Every structure is written in C-alpha cells, then in structure tokens.
XYZ file of C-alpha atoms in Angstrom:
699
model
C -0.333 0.363 -0.577
C 1.072 3.407 -0.971
C 1.901 6.068 1.295
C -0.771 8.310 -0.126
C -3.310 5.572 0.215
C -3.553 6.312 4.589
C -5.232 9.382 5.279
C -4.257 9.841 9.254
C -6.601 12.979 9.821
C -8.975 10.550 9.532
C -8.385 8.408 12.517
C -6.780 11.712 14.143
C -10.564 13.038 13.657
C -12.210 9.727 15.009
C -13.842 10.408 18.471
C -13.342 6.865 20.655
C -16.343 5.337 21.970
C -16.163 5.635 26.317
C -19.763 4.692 26.308
C -19.297 0.746 27.513
C -16.617 2.193 30.755
C -18.089 3.222 33.158
C -17.259 6.351 35.448
C -15.265 6.358 38.908
C -14.784 8.636 42.172
C -12.637 8.607 44.596
C -14.844 7.174 46.919
C -15.521 4.372 44.817
C -11.579 3.814 43.900
C -10.987 4.437 48.231
C -13.753 1.573 48.929
C -12.643 -1.141 46.316
C -9.041 -0.222 48.094
C -10.142 -0.487 51.938
C -11.813 -4.108 50.240
C -8.339 -5.404 48.421
C -6.934 -4.994 52.099
C -8.898 -6.951 53.912
C -8.886 -5.657 57.191
C -5.538 -3.961 57.203
C -6.299 -0.545 57.905
C -6.003 2.534 55.240
C -4.829 5.272 56.189
C -1.925 2.864 57.859
C -1.341 0.994 54.682
C -2.335 3.414 51.933
C -1.691 6.664 53.535
C 1.479 8.342 55.119
C 2.474 11.822 56.807
C 6.101 13.146 55.726
C 9.137 14.876 57.644
C 6.357 17.868 57.692
C 3.766 16.346 58.352
C 2.460 17.031 55.775
C -1.148 13.613 55.326
C 0.506 12.043 51.481
C -3.077 9.643 49.788
C -1.819 7.494 47.508
C -4.079 8.686 45.134
C -4.701 12.557 43.497
C -7.450 13.218 41.698
C -10.244 16.239 40.759
C -12.130 15.157 44.104
C -10.028 15.856 46.432
C -7.077 18.105 45.667
C -8.834 19.326 42.308
C -8.626 22.940 44.301
C -4.768 23.647 44.542
C -4.320 22.912 41.364
C -7.054 25.939 40.668
C -4.653 27.991 43.035
C -1.189 27.517 42.119
C -0.738 26.781 38.420
C 0.113 30.108 37.134
C 3.328 31.971 37.062
C 3.773 33.006 40.388
C 4.974 29.075 41.551
C 6.827 28.169 37.692
C 10.141 28.633 36.062
C 10.839 30.559 32.775
C 12.309 28.664 30.752
C 11.242 30.131 26.843
C 14.464 32.821 27.590
C 17.529 30.215 27.838
C 17.563 26.096 29.171
C 19.226 25.972 32.753
C 22.784 26.839 33.293
C 24.657 24.124 33.838
C 27.030 24.505 36.482
C 29.962 22.830 38.365
C 31.846 23.817 40.517
C 35.524 22.791 40.301
C 37.142 21.811 43.375
C 40.711 22.687 43.187
C 43.205 25.310 44.947
C 45.421 26.259 42.700
C 44.251 28.853 40.425
C 46.879 27.439 37.663
C 44.727 24.020 38.010
C 41.630 25.808 38.233
C 41.458 28.005 35.058
C 42.821 24.775 33.558
C 40.194 22.274 34.413
C 36.923 25.815 34.140
C 38.194 26.297 30.439
C 37.812 22.455 29.557
C 34.393 22.041 31.401
C 33.518 25.053 29.120
C 34.359 23.431 25.931
C 32.660 20.201 26.703
C 29.066 21.187 27.689
C 29.830 23.672 31.123
C 28.041 26.806 30.995
C 28.379 28.831 34.927
C 31.548 28.729 36.117
C 31.207 28.707 39.867
C 33.837 30.440 42.031
C 34.010 29.704 45.674
C 36.558 31.570 47.811
C 36.367 31.665 51.700
C 36.424 33.948 53.998
C 39.054 31.727 56.137
C 40.998 31.824 53.418
C 40.627 35.323 52.819
C 41.742 36.401 56.140
C 44.898 33.668 55.740
C 43.249 31.151 58.435
C 42.454 27.450 58.921
C 39.121 26.234 58.219
C 37.408 26.779 61.097
C 37.201 23.058 63.311
C 32.536 22.503 62.571
C 33.399 22.141 58.562
C 36.025 19.438 58.971
C 34.833 15.983 58.212
C 31.137 18.174 56.554
C 31.031 19.437 53.397
C 32.230 22.863 52.245
C 29.241 26.221 53.126
C 29.047 27.447 49.354
C 30.678 26.276 47.096
C 35.055 25.799 46.055
C 38.171 26.333 47.184
C 39.585 28.299 44.896
C 43.176 29.778 46.793
C 43.128 33.340 45.467
C 44.509 36.660 47.594
C 45.839 38.437 44.812
C 44.660 40.245 41.367
C 47.388 38.622 39.980
C 46.391 34.865 40.699
C 42.519 36.626 39.923
C 44.310 36.870 36.650
C 45.197 33.381 36.794
C 42.176 31.713 37.695
C 40.210 34.252 35.481
C 42.223 33.907 32.025
C 40.721 35.555 29.183
C 39.119 32.956 27.616
C 36.907 32.416 30.760
C 32.945 34.068 29.691
C 32.940 36.914 32.204
C 29.204 36.612 31.936
C 28.356 33.495 33.504
C 30.448 33.777 36.216
C 28.879 33.274 39.258
C 30.922 33.776 42.584
C 30.004 32.382 46.319
C 32.189 34.340 48.322
C 30.450 33.716 51.720
C 31.434 36.628 53.595
C 33.378 38.713 51.160
C 31.650 41.162 49.685
C 33.168 44.519 49.144
C 36.721 43.286 48.346
C 35.457 39.904 46.322
C 33.148 42.914 43.842
C 35.908 44.973 43.861
C 38.275 42.165 42.441
C 36.176 41.513 40.010
C 35.173 45.218 39.183
C 39.400 45.468 39.223
C 39.925 42.782 36.426
C 37.203 43.908 34.460
C 38.878 47.211 34.074
C 42.053 45.463 33.592
C 40.557 43.899 30.348
C 37.544 46.699 29.466
C 35.247 44.169 29.802
C 32.274 45.021 30.077
C 30.504 44.512 33.469
C 27.201 45.902 32.696
C 26.893 42.301 30.584
C 27.701 40.213 33.852
C 25.242 37.637 34.173
C 26.152 36.076 37.645
C 26.363 37.006 40.871
C 28.805 37.988 43.443
C 27.139 35.094 45.919
C 28.017 37.136 48.640
C 26.022 34.929 52.740
C 26.911 37.019 54.741
C 24.021 35.467 56.932
C 24.740 32.160 55.292
C 28.218 31.990 56.081
C 27.069 32.518 59.755
C 25.050 30.087 59.986
C 27.297 27.640 58.901
C 30.835 28.893 60.554
C 29.281 29.609 63.937
C 31.875 33.473 63.279
C 31.551 36.625 60.903
C 33.985 39.147 60.898
C 32.877 42.225 61.595
C 29.857 43.389 63.823
C 26.150 43.176 62.288
C 25.789 47.242 61.518
C 29.064 46.668 59.458
C 28.011 43.490 57.809
C 24.712 44.956 56.572
C 26.653 48.367 55.835
C 28.745 46.521 53.445
C 25.233 44.131 52.407
C 23.976 47.703 51.078
C 27.105 48.864 49.778
C 27.074 45.772 47.523
C 23.675 45.747 46.631
C 23.957 49.395 45.176
C 27.370 49.793 43.271
C 25.500 46.605 41.556
C 21.965 47.513 40.952
C 23.332 51.341 39.251
C 26.382 49.244 37.399
C 25.425 45.114 37.130
C 22.462 45.214 37.043
C 22.184 41.545 34.924
C 23.723 40.256 38.081
C 22.271 38.884 41.743
C 24.813 40.952 44.809
C 22.891 38.297 47.738
C 23.101 34.559 48.150
C 20.580 33.301 50.059
C 21.656 29.142 50.503
C 19.530 26.903 51.835
C 21.901 23.774 51.269
C 23.103 25.117 54.276
C 19.963 24.014 56.214
C 19.109 21.403 54.590
C 22.895 19.499 55.021
C 21.726 19.832 58.807
C 19.060 18.077 58.668
C 16.078 20.433 57.956
C 12.549 19.559 56.286
C 11.471 21.307 53.341
C 9.172 23.259 54.916
C 12.055 24.777 57.757
C 14.829 25.208 54.184
C 11.763 26.928 52.612
C 11.660 29.153 56.299
C 15.276 29.628 56.535
C 15.535 31.230 53.327
C 12.249 33.290 54.015
C 14.286 34.402 57.473
C 17.445 35.284 55.473
C 15.250 37.125 52.858
C 13.306 39.473 55.234
C 16.669 40.317 56.924
C 18.031 41.805 54.283
C 14.776 43.453 52.574
C 14.295 44.825 56.128
C 18.039 45.841 56.362
C 18.684 47.378 53.337
C 14.471 49.227 52.698
C 16.080 50.423 56.457
C 19.111 52.543 54.749
C 16.632 53.562 51.847
C 16.998 50.552 49.216
C 13.716 50.417 47.396
C 12.465 47.030 48.138
C 12.033 45.789 44.589
C 15.655 45.725 43.152
C 17.147 44.543 46.912
C 14.297 40.954 46.179
C 15.876 41.530 42.869
C 19.742 41.442 43.810
C 18.972 37.907 45.593
C 19.240 34.952 44.167
C 18.373 31.638 46.566
C 20.120 28.016 46.270
C 18.075 25.104 47.520
C 18.758 21.413 47.971
C 17.295 18.417 45.296
C 17.641 15.352 47.319
C 15.571 12.070 47.857
C 12.016 12.672 47.606
C 11.178 14.135 44.394
C 8.201 15.182 44.071
C 8.844 17.378 47.235
C 11.753 18.320 45.687
C 10.104 19.627 42.313
C 6.770 21.446 44.658
C 9.778 22.978 47.172
C 11.648 25.175 44.680
C 7.700 25.624 43.156
C 6.252 27.327 46.860
C 9.958 29.091 47.356
C 8.378 31.298 44.176
C 5.237 32.055 45.551
C 6.326 32.496 49.043
C 9.228 34.630 48.172
C 7.064 36.680 45.859
C 4.605 37.049 49.114
C 7.221 37.627 51.312
C 8.625 41.023 48.723
C 5.560 42.142 48.510
C 4.688 42.281 51.961
C 7.459 44.768 51.886
C 7.397 46.425 49.624
C 8.203 45.145 46.435
C 6.060 45.047 43.502
C 5.903 43.913 40.108
C 7.770 42.843 38.076
C 9.791 40.746 40.413
C 12.309 38.196 38.993
C 13.217 35.372 41.053
C 16.238 33.606 40.018
C 16.512 30.275 41.803
C 19.539 27.640 42.202
C 19.444 24.100 42.635
C 22.202 21.725 43.808
C 22.184 18.526 44.492
C 21.683 17.113 48.550
C 25.029 16.314 50.546
C 23.021 15.369 53.873
C 22.250 12.240 50.788
C 25.769 11.477 49.895
C 27.913 8.311 50.885
C 31.481 7.711 50.582
C 30.763 3.785 50.473
C 29.127 2.129 47.042
C 30.325 5.907 45.901
C 28.374 5.068 42.159
C 25.176 4.901 43.816
C 24.957 8.921 44.059
C 25.806 8.698 40.597
C 21.427 7.776 40.450
C 20.377 10.047 43.499
C 22.281 12.991 41.560
C 20.341 12.308 37.974
C 17.039 11.905 40.026
C 17.979 15.282 41.918
C 18.717 16.743 39.002
C 15.611 16.083 37.314
C 13.714 17.597 40.066
C 15.568 20.882 40.018
C 15.161 20.799 36.089
C 11.767 19.776 35.830
C 10.832 22.545 38.607
C 12.520 25.451 36.360
C 15.503 26.328 38.800
C 17.763 28.723 36.786
C 20.989 26.647 37.094
C 21.899 23.603 38.892
C 25.297 22.234 40.319
C 25.212 18.388 40.009
C 28.097 17.007 42.586
C 30.547 14.700 41.504
C 29.889 10.825 43.207
C 32.625 11.162 45.414
C 32.858 14.785 46.048
C 32.007 13.819 49.385
C 35.646 11.717 50.327
C 37.733 12.792 47.773
C 39.753 15.621 46.392
C 38.347 16.899 42.397
C 39.163 14.155 39.958
C 38.032 14.583 36.211
C 36.302 11.250 35.208
C 33.265 11.919 38.258
C 33.086 15.453 37.471
C 32.442 14.466 33.899
C 29.769 12.315 34.954
C 27.968 14.516 36.905
C 28.060 17.231 34.135
C 27.634 15.076 31.185
C 24.719 14.299 32.712
C 23.392 17.726 32.554
C 23.462 17.256 28.648
C 22.345 14.717 28.079
C 19.448 15.567 30.222
C 19.122 18.963 28.766
C 20.196 18.854 25.105
C 18.934 14.982 24.572
C 16.226 14.736 26.554
C 14.823 17.460 26.884
C 14.138 17.884 29.883
C 14.147 22.083 30.258
C 11.822 22.990 27.163
C 8.447 23.310 28.628
C 7.866 25.578 31.309
C 6.520 24.548 34.728
C 5.620 20.497 33.511
C 4.294 19.637 36.907
C 1.808 22.663 37.062
C -1.679 21.170 36.878
C -0.847 17.348 38.084
C -2.703 16.903 41.109
C 0.101 15.268 43.312
C 2.271 18.455 42.273
C 0.050 21.180 43.058
C -1.505 19.555 46.102
C 2.461 19.136 48.147
C 3.408 22.848 46.407
C 0.376 24.274 48.466
C 1.267 22.465 51.563
C 4.484 23.153 51.696
C 3.770 26.699 51.023
C 1.999 26.789 54.207
C 4.251 24.882 56.474
C 7.542 27.536 55.290
C 5.130 30.395 56.321
C 3.719 29.291 59.933
C 7.584 27.842 60.697
C 8.912 31.046 58.926
C 6.241 33.396 61.325
C 7.561 31.066 64.505
C 11.161 32.316 63.818
C 9.568 35.647 63.643
C 8.370 35.416 67.083
C 11.799 34.623 68.364
C 13.027 36.885 70.443
C 15.279 39.679 67.960
C 13.532 37.513 64.465
C 15.552 34.971 62.358
C 18.781 36.548 63.607
C 17.696 36.477 67.271
C 17.054 32.700 67.109
C 20.247 32.079 64.884
C 22.177 33.697 67.718
C 20.223 31.847 70.782
C 20.669 28.127 69.087
C 16.509 27.825 69.052
C 16.835 27.572 64.780
C 20.183 25.087 65.491
C 17.702 23.139 68.122
C 14.786 23.131 66.101
C 16.657 22.170 62.401
C 18.443 19.243 64.868
C 15.280 18.161 65.952
C 14.404 17.620 61.802
C 17.814 16.073 61.923
C 16.798 13.059 64.127
C 13.619 12.360 62.997
C 15.396 11.731 59.549
C 17.695 9.651 61.310
C 15.576 7.489 63.392
C 13.839 7.294 59.713
C 16.752 5.363 58.104
C 18.042 3.621 61.348
C 14.391 1.943 61.015
C 14.258 1.530 57.270
C 11.287 3.427 56.625
C 13.624 5.313 54.371
C 15.831 3.246 52.392
C 18.608 4.501 50.847
C 20.188 2.249 48.581
C 23.745 1.315 49.029
C 23.405 2.437 52.575
C 20.314 0.470 54.718
C 19.012 -1.340 51.201
C 20.788 -2.732 48.675
C 24.411 -3.104 49.802
C 26.304 -4.688 47.328
C 29.956 -4.449 49.017
C 32.126 -4.623 45.357
C 35.822 -4.099 45.317
C 35.542 -2.190 41.693
C 33.140 0.364 42.812
C 34.930 1.216 46.224
C 38.157 1.168 44.258
C 36.925 5.399 43.662
C 37.683 6.078 47.125
C 41.253 7.759 45.391
C 43.041 10.290 48.205
C 42.048 11.727 50.870
C 38.757 14.288 52.481
C 39.425 17.683 50.459
C 38.358 20.183 52.923
C 41.301 18.817 54.800
C 43.674 18.771 52.198
C 42.524 22.433 51.900
C 43.040 23.960 55.394
C 46.706 22.155 55.913
C 47.250 24.248 53.021
C 45.871 27.258 53.922
C 47.649 26.504 58.180
C 50.935 28.849 56.617
C 49.016 31.775 54.083
C 49.916 34.588 54.992
C 49.098 38.468 53.195
C 51.497 41.377 52.944
C 50.135 44.752 51.792
C 49.822 48.756 52.177
C 48.063 49.859 54.839
C 43.769 50.711 54.150
C 41.321 52.785 54.558
C 38.303 52.029 52.977
C 34.609 53.386 54.193
C 32.105 50.510 53.896
C 29.325 53.192 54.252
C 30.406 55.529 52.083
C 32.159 54.805 47.663
C 33.220 50.995 49.290
C 33.548 49.066 46.126
C 35.746 52.810 44.015
C 37.976 53.147 47.027
C 38.447 49.038 47.324
C 39.657 49.024 43.515
C 42.147 51.687 44.101
C 43.639 50.165 46.452
C 43.978 46.882 44.546
C 45.373 49.102 42.253
C 47.679 49.708 44.732
C 48.906 46.512 45.715
C 45.574 45.272 48.237
C 44.886 41.931 47.994
C 41.635 40.274 48.677
C 42.217 39.396 53.196
C 43.156 43.095 53.886
C 40.520 44.430 52.316
C 38.067 42.777 53.875
C 39.019 43.023 57.263
C 39.142 46.560 56.476
C 35.256 47.000 55.371
C 34.695 44.237 58.032
C 36.797 46.382 60.851
C 36.929 44.950 64.377
C 34.930 42.113 66.713
C 32.939 39.213 64.841
C 29.261 38.379 65.001
C 28.801 35.038 66.618
C 25.789 32.363 66.574
C 25.066 29.131 67.472
C 26.017 27.194 63.643
C 24.511 24.718 61.541
C 25.735 21.219 62.373
C 26.584 19.618 58.967
C 25.238 16.520 58.696
C 25.608 12.989 55.990
C 22.485 10.278 56.897
C 24.512 7.730 55.515
C 28.367 8.219 58.064
C 26.577 6.166 61.179
C 26.683 3.009 58.711
C 29.980 3.917 57.427
C 31.317 3.516 60.684
C 29.444 0.286 61.286
C 31.484 -1.538 58.242
C 34.143 0.026 59.340
C 34.232 -1.343 62.629
C 33.927 -4.805 61.003
C 36.180 -4.238 58.819
C 38.767 -3.775 61.609
C 37.519 -6.785 63.656
C 37.810 -9.084 60.308
C 41.736 -7.838 60.162
C 42.312 -8.891 63.559
C 41.031 -12.233 62.460
C 41.703 -15.630 60.290
C 38.046 -15.493 59.050
C 35.664 -12.380 58.889
C 32.311 -11.986 60.118
C 29.425 -14.611 59.295
C 26.373 -14.904 59.786
C 24.159 -18.104 58.483
C 21.030 -17.948 57.566
C 19.339 -20.918 59.244
C 16.419 -21.850 56.678
C 13.329 -23.724 58.385
C 10.716 -26.212 57.535
C 10.206 -25.995 53.567
C 11.586 -23.316 50.302
C 7.879 -21.758 51.055
C 7.987 -21.516 54.494
C 12.002 -19.797 55.140
C 11.864 -18.132 51.958
C 10.228 -14.254 52.519
C 12.126 -14.234 55.572
C 15.204 -15.683 54.701
C 15.829 -12.404 52.552
C 14.165 -10.102 54.795
C 17.070 -11.156 56.753
C 19.951 -11.374 54.072
C 19.150 -7.647 53.503
C 19.136 -6.812 57.251
C 22.709 -7.668 57.869
C 23.878 -6.851 54.502
C 24.581 -3.466 55.599
C 26.875 -4.221 58.689
C 29.221 -6.159 56.481
C 28.546 -9.162 57.563
C 29.491 -12.361 54.821
C 25.828 -13.423 54.387
C 25.333 -17.519 53.869
C 21.987 -19.168 53.633
C 21.651 -22.837 55.281
C 20.439 -25.767 52.713
C 16.416 -26.137 54.389
C 16.238 -28.167 57.376
C 13.365 -30.602 57.915
C 13.923 -30.600 61.731
C 16.278 -30.254 64.982
C 19.012 -32.711 63.933
C 19.066 -31.319 60.220
C 19.169 -27.740 61.558
C 21.955 -28.481 64.354
C 24.305 -29.899 61.282
C 24.274 -27.213 59.217
C 24.873 -24.520 62.193
C 28.080 -26.881 63.307
C 28.972 -26.881 59.205
C 28.555 -23.398 58.877
C 31.064 -22.366 61.673
C 28.999 -18.566 61.975
C 29.062 -15.629 64.860
C 25.064 -15.611 64.097
C 22.763 -17.110 63.790
C 19.121 -16.583 62.325
C 16.195 -18.897 62.183
C 14.116 -18.505 59.545
C 10.729 -18.978 58.567
C 6.708 -18.669 59.812
C 5.410 -18.277 63.386
C 3.732 -21.694 63.255
C 7.347 -23.606 62.142
C 8.877 -21.342 64.659
C 6.195 -22.706 67.885
C 7.086 -25.497 66.484
C 11.451 -26.109 67.331
C 12.442 -23.146 67.978
C 12.700 -23.697 71.881
C 13.918 -26.953 71.170
C 16.405 -26.274 68.620
C 18.029 -22.869 70.046
C 18.652 -24.912 73.200
C 20.256 -27.477 71.480
C 22.018 -24.408 69.495
C 22.873 -23.344 72.565
C 25.137 -25.770 73.475
C 26.589 -26.999 70.142
C 28.358 -23.840 69.461
C 28.790 -20.688 70.611
C 27.212 -18.309 67.835
C 24.443 -15.723 69.087
C 21.211 -17.047 68.097
C 18.830 -14.250 66.428
C 14.498 -15.233 65.209
C 13.874 -13.047 62.115
C 9.582 -11.999 63.248
C 8.226 -10.435 66.289
C 7.630 -13.150 69.085
C 4.765 -11.763 70.040
C 3.946 -13.881 73.791
C 6.297 -16.593 73.080
C 9.302 -13.760 74.124
C 10.167 -14.920 77.701
C 10.374 -18.449 75.943
C 12.370 -17.495 73.477
C 14.965 -15.337 75.238
C 15.151 -18.533 77.769
C 15.448 -20.666 75.256
C 19.173 -19.046 73.908
C 17.915 -16.852 71.578
C 18.983 -13.212 71.984
C 17.125 -10.626 69.312
C 14.864 -10.144 67.107
C 14.869 -8.508 63.470
C 11.273 -7.805 61.873
C 9.560 -4.438 59.835
C 9.831 -1.786 61.885
C 12.869 -2.469 64.349
C 15.466 -0.602 64.973
C 17.717 -1.589 62.630
C 20.890 0.318 62.866
C 20.938 0.118 67.227
C 20.458 -4.034 66.478
C 23.440 -4.172 64.021
C 25.040 -1.542 66.135
C 24.610 -4.422 69.647
C 25.420 -7.215 67.317
C 28.855 -5.733 66.123
C 30.008 -4.640 70.195
C 28.641 -7.894 70.753
C 31.767 -9.523 68.322
C 34.025 -6.655 69.628
C 33.483 -8.090 73.064
C 34.305 -11.749 71.690
C 36.331 -11.190 69.335
C 38.195 -7.922 69.992
C-alpha cells in the first residue's frame, strides 16, 4: 500500500466511544481499596505523613485535590524556560589558580555553561578552616586560593566568559566585588554584561561557621554598598545569595529549609529598606539556592513553593512586580555516601531532573565522590554529562512548569508553602526574629530535631537509602573510586601557613566602598586585607548549624566490622538457617539477608532444614558468629525453643529469630534466642549491638 493511500487525518479525527466504561470517583476507588486490603487499616497502608507532618494520600485526583491545581498553576510558581535553558554549573574544587583555570576552560568546552567560583572568607584572612567545617561539607562551593590580583588573573583567564561567572563568596562582599571590577577594568570587559552573581551570603556563612568578622551593623553596611553598586553598574547580576543547602545539610525538613531562606531574605529586605533601598531592587538582587535530594516530587514542589513565598514576602515589604525570582539548585550532600559511591550517581541524576522540572535557573550536580575525595576529572565528567544529556537530548527543560496542574505536585506546593510560612512566623516571633533564633541556638535546635527524625526513619529502614541501609553490595571495583583524602582537610593544611602583606588601607563601608577598594587593589592591596578593612573590628557570633551526612553511622559500622575482620582469620559471618520448607523460609530469609548485609557481615544460607537434627548439623558446619532462624511463626512454635537450646550448647554463636516474638518472647529468650529482627525494628541499633557483642567476644 502506498503512503498516499493512508489518510491519517481520518484516524485522528475519529471520536473514541467510551460509553462502555463506567466512570469512577475517589469514593468508589477507596471502597475498592479497603476491600482489597482485607482488614488492614487504610490510613496505615495507603496514607503517610512526611517530615513536615503533611498527610499524603495514595491517590490525588480532581475530587480530593482539584482546588490546589486551580490555585497554583500560574506564573507565581513557574520557572521561565522561554529565554534559555538552565545553566549547567559545576564547582571545580581546585586550590591552585592555574589548575582551576585549566579545568574550567576544559569544562566549558565540554558542556558546562556556568562557572562557579568559591573563595572562603577564612582563606582570604589567611586562616585555617573553622573546626566545625572539618569532616563535613563546604558551606558553599569551591576552595580556590586567590588573594591578589595576579592570582585572580590566572584563575579567570581571558578565555573565561565573564558573563556567566557565579561567585560563592561566603562572607566576602566589597573586597571580592572590587577584585572582579578591577579585572574587568584591566581587560576592558563590560561589567554591565555580567549575568552571574557575587554570591555574597553573610548570613548563610554565619549559620554554617558560627562566626563572621565584623559586627552585624558593619556587615549590613557592606551588604548595602554591594547591592547599591551592582544595581547601578551590574543590574543583570545578583549581589546576594541565600543558601538553603546550609539548612538542608543540617537536616532541615523541606518546609524548614524554605522558612530559613525566607528568614534570611526578610533580614536583607528589612535592613536594606531601612538604609533607603527600594524593596523591589533588593528583592531582585537576591538569588536563592535550594537543595534537591531524596524526594523527587517534594523537591519539585519546594522550588515552586519558594517562588510563591518569596514573591509574597517581597510584596509584604513593599516590592512590586515585575519580580525576577532566580532559583539555583544544588544536589544534596546530606544523602551522599562514601561507601558504594556510584550509588551517588543515581541520586544525583534523580535530583537534577527534579531541579530541571521545577524550573531552576542553574543546577550544580555534584560529582559522585565529592564527599570523600579531591576533585577528579572522571567523576566531574559523569555528573556534567548527565546534565548535558538531560538538557540537550532529553529536552527536560523545554517546557515551562511541566508538573503544573498535576494534583499531587500542586497539593505538595500548596501545603509546603503553608507549612513554611508557619515555621517562618514561629522563627520571626522569637526575640530578635530570625537572627535572634540563630544567635540563641533555637534554629540549630529545631533543625537538629528534623535531622533526628530523618535519622530515625533511616535507622528503622522506613526510609531506604540504596547502598546504605538496603540493597548493599560490597563491590571492590565500586569502592576503588575512593581515591585520596578528604579535600577539605587537605585545603585546611594548605591555608594554615598562608599570610598576606600589603599597604595600609582606608575603605569606608558606608561611602564609596567599591571604588575605594578598586583603587586599593591597583595600589597592591590583597583580598584579605581589603576584607579585614571593610569588616572592621569585632565578630558576629551565633550557634552554627551542624552539617551531617545520614550515611555516616552505617559507614562507621562497616568500618568497625572491617577492623574486626582484620584481627582474625575468618570474617564476621551470619548464617541464615532455613527451617521447614522453601516456601516457609523464603520470605524471612530474603528479609534477613537485606537486614545484615549493610553491616558488612558475610551472609550465607543453610540448606533447607526439615527438623532439629538437620538444623544442628548445618549450624555446626557453618561455624558462623550469628545464626538467624528463618521460617514462619507456626514453624517457630514447633521447633524454635528446642533448636535454640541445642544450638546454645553446640556452638558459641548468637541466635536471632526473624520475626516478631509476640507472647512467646520470654520462652524464646529463655531457650537462648538473644534478639528478634522484624519490619519496624531499629535496624541500626540492632546491628550496632551485634557488632559490639562480636567485638567483645573476638576483639
């Protein structure tokens, strides 16, 4: 048949008769679901509450959640991809300016479109990293060692496209801006074309480190100087950065992360408006960076809710449209793992997609080894290429707000916005507002409460983390990626002996600070000298937000088992004793394997044992450190106590029963069974007790 014989319009225009299908509503579905559950509680099985105590149903539809979609499918929550796709950003964690420049230029050729440059305030002052930052993650991004104009030239050569440079200056404001302006002046670049940002984030830096040079008044004078200068001369670039990842990596829930970002933004708006700035100009000078991590849809909703909330906050303080909300996304460090690091690739790609679907203007996808190793080209290439493929080949960013109108996402957006606003009001009600809550430790305490909730979910395996508490496969090839030491510790050593010299300066933070600083740079001043002069005497101190990685406890547990294994001829071993038939033992055998694997034990299975004698022979042959009974409750009632009594005299192994003991617990324990493993048990606590017991017996 020729192609011309097919009239596709005929098929497309035909209406489909759906009259044979009966319509259904939520009530009908729920009734059918309750019947299918056979007595199990609907609320427990098909509903759950998240970290912010939001009730999440199993199904979202027009009948139950249609109003949320009508409220929020508007420009208030949407990212705008009509102008250009998101910027593919990545931090080059190199100290040396020449190495940094070489890697950045290569990355730009291979698909990266935004350069992120991080310079710690501690480095600029010639000091070592604050103790709170060691063995955790960096506050913002990068560890570039530049302190004078010559090193600035090397790190950012002529080949760098200055329009897309995003600094993460921590507490560096006037001094860093002045160096950037001096470089533009020297190269005759147009500073008005700069579309990146300074990343001046004194409150985020303060929350992370716990201290900031200069008193609060002096710091906000510096903020004022930067905001006003960039409004006049670099209106396309953003002066300030509110970094939600500081709070997220401390364990904050999505609503708390949003509330903290709003709290920071409110402080800047109040202080700048009080100094005579226009509220709209201040709001448009702020970029907000949010973490994207473990919950795909909540992360999408979080970015959408941030747009809605930030607009509402700015308008409440006098700003008017048009408001240009710029959101940056960064993959979570809270959920990164050192063991089985390639699982970080899966987490990073999922998080990147959620950031792109939410309309983030810029996304930093962390290399899979970022939490434990210095920068390397392979890991950086994998994460960069993932973004390139998602953007160029998958077209993820081609549609504005593709999740808009989805009842689940709209419900999450609506509820997250409400919860975040409630938490912001609680923080603002604290004496001194958001800053007061930070200074007195209230904020740190509340975020730690959120972290403990996260940790409890992980430890009880109500939250599954691939490669950490479930689906663990100890693969030497995978762990071979653990190259080198910790990048942050290495950097701290470099800067312990770093000093600066230069002329005496006079920079007035209240006056023409940037112009004064540029002149001082041309006279030979260093970055650290300028910043010290701008900040003045004294320090602003608060209770810092401790940074965490959820996997750290399990990693220590595995390290303890590995250390014990190194002390003896055979490794710590677990025998899964299959009792009864295959059908009787299969389910709890699989469960027990997944239960013990995360600790690094060598787990093996016995043949199916139909009676006590067969089971005793299997236990003696295996010579395991832990024996786990795997069968049904009915089979346990038949042979568990007798078998445990015999095994207790045959070998020195600990005896564990897979399942809840019910009213048989006393009898089981009396026969020699020491522990019980089951869904909902504290997985981490039980594994820790097994490892501790093993260490006492074999240490």
